[in-house]
């Protein structure tokens, strides 16, 4: 499968999917507090997604058992919500969610501090978020895909953090995962040329320590090998012909 160029009709549906997902994230951010469980977040998220007339795209995706990925501290991504995990003051919690609206997907992730964070943890979250914005400065038609990757890596490594390498961003549309894969570090080659109508999920995952990860016995939860904390930030974007991308999920 080649990289698909979306029609105006498809873009309109993805805009709506993105808007709904942004709203879901905003509402979920308001319940983040010490004492709630990661399952509380999943329940609320699924309710909000369905109320908006959407389907939670992660639920049952390759067997994933929830609607929202909730990953705490050294968990990088794909944490499984459970009623036995309560958020504590000082935790970093990352929420990743996807919705399907009229057959079209959007995918976005945010990391938050629970209560008051250490300055180091605050910075990890901020740098992760900003690395997305540094990356999409390069998300301009005519540039190459890996220009985005390189910009993210450069920014993150400038702070002494590392970019997770085993997981990448992706094209998105009528499927959650489409071509191309989008590394957050510079691979060999320039990658495909960016063209108007491409829709991409850009999602830097940043570790405070080393980039190496493990996957836990549940076969989903990705954790840092060295036990350092991790943060995640993701939006679905559209390559336009105007010189800057449109962020669909903000
Ligand atoms: Co994604």
Short mmCIF file of C-alpha atoms and ligand atoms in Angstrom, two decimals:
data_model
loop_
_atom_site.label_atom_id
_atom_site.label_comp_id
_atom_site.label_asym_id
_atom_site.label_seq_id
_atom_site.Cartn_x
_atom_site.Cartn_y
_atom_site.Cartn_z
CA UNK A 1 0.00 0.00 0.00
CA UNK A 2 1.27 3.42 -0.97
CA UNK A 3 0.78 6.59 1.06
CA UNK A 4 -2.77 7.78 0.43
CA UNK A 5 -3.72 11.35 -0.49
CA UNK A 6 -7.03 12.26 1.12
CA UNK A 7 -9.88 13.91 -0.79
CA UNK A 8 -11.62 17.05 0.51
CA UNK A 9 -14.45 14.83 1.71
CA UNK A 10 -12.08 12.59 3.64
CA UNK A 11 -10.25 15.59 5.10
CA UNK A 12 -13.55 17.03 6.32
CA UNK A 13 -14.31 13.78 8.16
CA UNK A 14 -10.81 13.65 9.65
CA UNK A 15 -11.17 17.27 10.82
CA UNK A 16 -14.33 16.27 12.67
CA UNK A 17 -12.65 13.16 14.12
CA UNK A 18 -9.76 15.34 15.26
CA UNK A 19 -11.98 17.96 16.82
CA UNK A 20 -13.90 15.34 18.78
CA UNK A 21 -10.66 13.72 19.97
CA UNK A 22 -9.22 17.08 21.07
CA UNK A 23 -12.36 17.63 23.09
CA UNK A 24 -12.12 14.15 24.65
CA UNK A 25 -8.53 14.88 25.71
CA UNK A 26 -9.50 18.26 27.16
CA UNK A 27 -12.24 16.70 29.23
CA UNK A 28 -10.03 13.84 30.38
CA UNK A 29 -7.35 16.31 31.49
CA UNK A 30 -9.82 17.69 34.01
CA UNK A 31 -10.21 14.42 35.89
CA UNK A 32 -6.48 13.79 36.34
CA UNK A 33 -5.83 13.90 40.09
CA UNK A 34 -4.21 11.83 42.82
CA UNK A 35 -6.48 8.93 43.83
CA UNK A 36 -8.24 8.18 40.55
CA UNK A 37 -7.49 4.85 38.91
CA UNK A 38 -6.25 4.34 35.37
CA UNK A 39 -9.51 2.44 34.74
CA UNK A 40 -11.50 5.57 35.75
CA UNK A 41 -9.75 7.37 32.89
CA UNK A 42 -10.57 4.61 30.41
CA UNK A 43 -14.23 4.48 31.46
CA UNK A 44 -14.65 8.24 31.18
CA UNK A 45 -12.80 8.29 27.86
CA UNK A 46 -14.92 5.58 26.31
CA UNK A 47 -18.09 7.32 27.49
CA UNK A 48 -17.01 10.65 25.96
CA UNK A 49 -16.02 9.02 22.66
CA UNK A 50 -19.30 7.15 22.31
CA UNK A 51 -21.37 10.18 23.36
CA UNK A 52 -19.76 12.07 20.48
CA UNK A 53 -20.98 9.39 18.06
CA UNK A 54 -17.54 7.85 17.57
CA UNK A 55 -15.98 4.42 18.05
CA UNK A 56 -12.89 4.06 20.28
CA UNK A 57 -10.38 2.74 17.76
CA UNK A 58 -8.00 1.15 20.25
CA UNK A 59 -10.62 -1.11 21.86
CA UNK A 60 -9.90 -4.66 20.65
CA UNK A 61 -7.22 -3.40 18.25
CA UNK A 62 -5.01 -6.47 17.90
CA UNK A 63 -6.53 -7.57 21.21
CA UNK A 64 -5.84 -4.37 23.17
CA UNK A 65 -8.50 -4.48 25.94
CA UNK A 66 -9.34 -0.77 26.51
CA UNK A 67 -10.25 2.50 24.79
CA UNK A 68 -7.53 4.71 26.28
CA UNK A 69 -3.88 3.73 26.72
CA UNK A 70 -2.86 4.97 30.18
CA UNK A 71 0.88 4.84 30.90
CA UNK A 72 2.39 5.99 34.20
CA UNK A 73 5.99 7.11 34.93
CA UNK A 74 8.42 4.55 33.42
CA UNK A 75 5.60 3.21 31.24
CA UNK A 76 6.20 4.68 27.78
CA UNK A 77 2.97 3.76 25.95
CA UNK A 78 0.23 1.10 25.72
CA UNK A 79 -0.34 0.83 29.48
CA UNK A 80 -3.51 -1.15 30.21
CA UNK A 81 -6.02 0.63 32.46
CA UNK A 82 -6.83 -1.21 35.70
CA UNK A 83 -8.75 -0.49 38.88
CA UNK A 84 -5.70 -1.51 40.90
CA UNK A 85 -3.51 1.39 39.71
CA UNK A 86 -4.20 4.68 41.48
CA UNK A 87 -2.52 7.87 40.32
CA UNK A 88 -0.27 9.43 42.95
CA UNK A 89 1.00 12.95 43.50
CA UNK A 90 4.10 13.46 41.36
CA UNK A 91 3.28 10.83 38.72
CA UNK A 92 3.57 11.46 35.01
CA UNK A 93 0.54 10.01 33.24
CA UNK A 94 0.31 9.65 29.46
CA UNK A 95 -3.07 9.25 27.77
CA UNK A 96 -3.27 8.00 24.20
CA UNK A 97 -6.63 7.80 22.45
CA UNK A 98 -8.07 7.23 19.01
CA UNK A 99 -11.55 7.74 17.59
CA UNK A 100 -13.32 6.70 14.40
CA UNK A 101 -15.85 9.19 13.01
CA UNK A 102 -17.82 8.09 9.93
CA UNK A 103 -15.04 5.63 9.05
CA UNK A 104 -12.13 8.05 9.57
CA UNK A 105 -9.56 8.02 12.35
CA UNK A 106 -7.77 10.52 14.51
CA UNK A 107 -5.09 9.62 17.03
CA UNK A 108 -3.60 11.85 19.76
CA UNK A 109 -1.68 11.57 23.03
CA UNK A 110 -0.94 13.91 25.94
CA UNK A 111 1.20 13.61 29.07
CA UNK A 112 0.22 15.28 32.36
CA UNK A 113 1.59 15.74 35.81
CA UNK A 114 -0.50 14.39 38.67
CA UNK A 115 -0.66 17.08 41.37
CA UNK A 116 2.67 18.86 41.73
CA UNK A 117 5.60 17.58 39.66
CA UNK A 118 9.34 17.91 40.15
CA UNK A 119 10.97 20.49 37.86
CA UNK A 120 12.76 17.67 36.03
CA UNK A 121 9.51 15.86 35.27
CA UNK A 122 7.79 19.09 34.21
CA UNK A 123 10.62 19.69 31.77
CA UNK A 124 10.38 16.15 30.36
CA UNK A 125 6.70 16.70 29.54
CA UNK A 126 7.31 20.15 28.04
CA UNK A 127 10.26 19.06 25.90
CA UNK A 128 8.27 16.08 24.59
CA UNK A 129 5.38 18.34 23.60
CA UNK A 130 7.65 20.97 22.06
CA UNK A 131 9.53 18.29 20.08
CA UNK A 132 6.28 17.60 18.22
CA UNK A 133 6.02 21.30 17.31
CA UNK A 134 9.68 21.41 16.27
CA UNK A 135 9.07 18.36 14.08
CA UNK A 136 6.02 19.72 12.32
CA UNK A 137 7.86 22.91 11.34
CA UNK A 138 9.32 20.56 8.72
CA UNK A 139 5.92 19.06 7.80
CA UNK A 140 5.74 21.11 4.61
CA UNK A 141 4.90 19.82 1.13
CA UNK A 142 8.13 19.26 -0.81
CA UNK A 143 10.17 18.39 2.28
CA UNK A 144 10.96 14.78 3.01
CA UNK A 145 9.46 12.71 5.81
CA UNK A 146 12.73 12.24 7.67
CA UNK A 147 13.19 16.01 7.93
CA UNK A 148 10.44 15.77 10.58
CA UNK A 149 12.18 12.83 12.27
CA UNK A 150 15.54 14.60 12.40
CA UNK A 151 14.07 17.80 13.84
CA UNK A 152 12.36 15.90 16.66
CA UNK A 153 15.51 13.95 17.51
CA UNK A 154 17.73 17.03 17.49
CA UNK A 155 15.47 18.94 19.84
CA UNK A 156 15.01 16.07 22.30
CA UNK A 157 18.67 15.05 22.43
CA UNK A 158 19.62 18.69 23.00
CA UNK A 159 18.13 18.25 26.48
CA UNK A 160 20.01 15.01 27.14
CA UNK A 161 16.85 12.93 26.75
CA UNK A 162 16.42 10.06 24.30
CA UNK A 163 13.87 9.17 21.64
CA UNK A 164 12.27 5.74 21.74
CA UNK A 165 13.29 3.88 18.58
CA UNK A 166 11.22 0.72 18.61
CA UNK A 167 7.94 2.59 18.15
CA UNK A 168 7.12 5.16 15.49
CA UNK A 169 4.38 7.45 14.20
CA UNK A 170 2.32 6.53 11.15
CA UNK A 171 0.05 7.55 8.34
CA UNK A 172 -3.62 7.57 9.32
CA UNK A 173 -6.99 7.76 7.56
CA UNK A 174 -9.59 5.07 7.05
CA UNK A 175 -7.13 2.89 9.00
CA UNK A 176 -5.44 3.70 12.31
CA UNK A 177 -2.07 2.70 10.94
CA UNK A 178 -1.24 3.47 7.33
CA UNK A 179 1.98 4.05 5.45
CA UNK A 180 4.41 5.64 6.04
CA UNK A 181 6.08 4.73 9.32
CA UNK A 182 7.36 7.93 10.94
CA UNK A 183 10.45 7.47 13.13
CA UNK A 184 11.20 10.19 15.66
CA UNK A 185 14.91 9.83 14.96
CA UNK A 186 16.79 10.21 11.69
CA UNK A 187 16.97 6.90 9.81
CA UNK A 188 18.99 6.25 6.64
CA UNK A 189 17.66 8.14 3.63
CA UNK A 190 15.33 11.11 3.32
CA UNK A 191 12.08 9.16 3.26
CA UNK A 192 9.14 9.88 0.94
CA UNK A 193 8.39 13.40 -0.24
CA UNK A 194 5.56 15.11 1.65
CA UNK A 195 2.52 16.05 -0.45
CA UNK A 196 -0.69 17.98 0.27
CA UNK A 197 -3.46 15.65 1.43
CA UNK A 198 -1.22 13.29 3.39
CA UNK A 199 -2.45 12.76 6.95
CA UNK A 200 0.09 11.73 9.56
CA UNK A 201 0.14 10.85 13.27
CA UNK A 202 3.37 12.29 14.66
CA UNK A 203 4.11 10.93 18.12
CA UNK A 204 7.43 11.45 19.88
CA UNK A 205 8.01 9.17 22.88
CA UNK A 206 10.79 10.60 25.04
CA UNK A 207 12.71 8.90 27.85
CA UNK A 208 14.54 10.84 30.53
CA UNK A 209 17.31 8.20 30.36
CA UNK A 210 18.20 5.65 27.71
CA UNK A 211 15.96 4.92 24.68
CA UNK A 212 15.84 1.16 25.23
CA UNK A 213 12.52 -0.37 26.24
CA UNK A 214 11.01 -3.65 27.45
CA UNK A 215 7.53 -5.01 26.94
CA UNK A 216 5.88 -6.39 30.08
CA UNK A 217 4.33 -9.86 30.50
CA UNK A 218 0.92 -8.45 29.53
CA UNK A 219 2.40 -8.17 25.99
CA UNK A 220 1.36 -4.51 25.76
CA UNK A 221 2.88 -2.22 28.36
CA UNK A 222 6.08 -0.64 27.06
CA UNK A 223 8.46 0.45 29.84
CA UNK A 224 11.92 2.04 29.89
CA UNK A 225 14.65 -0.53 30.54
CA UNK A 226 16.50 1.78 32.88
CA UNK A 227 13.38 2.67 34.88
CA UNK A 228 13.55 6.38 34.04
CA UNK A 229 10.35 8.26 33.29
CA UNK A 230 8.89 8.76 29.86
CA UNK A 231 6.46 11.14 28.16
CA UNK A 232 4.41 11.03 24.95
CA UNK A 233 2.77 13.67 22.77
CA UNK A 234 0.88 13.06 19.55
CA UNK A 235 -1.41 14.77 17.06
CA UNK A 236 -2.93 13.88 13.73
CA UNK A 237 -1.86 16.43 11.11
CA UNK A 238 -2.62 17.27 7.47
CA UNK A 239 0.04 18.28 4.95
CA UNK A 240 -1.37 21.33 3.14
CA UNK A 241 -0.35 23.40 0.15
CA UNK A 242 -0.07 26.56 2.23
CA UNK A 243 3.39 26.01 3.73
CA UNK A 244 2.31 24.84 7.13
CA UNK A 245 0.50 21.75 8.34
CA UNK A 246 -2.98 21.74 9.83
CA UNK A 247 -3.17 20.07 13.22
CA UNK A 248 -6.43 18.15 13.17
CA UNK A 249 -6.51 16.98 16.81
CA UNK A 250 -5.88 20.25 18.68
CO1 LIG B 1 -0.45 6.71 16.95
#
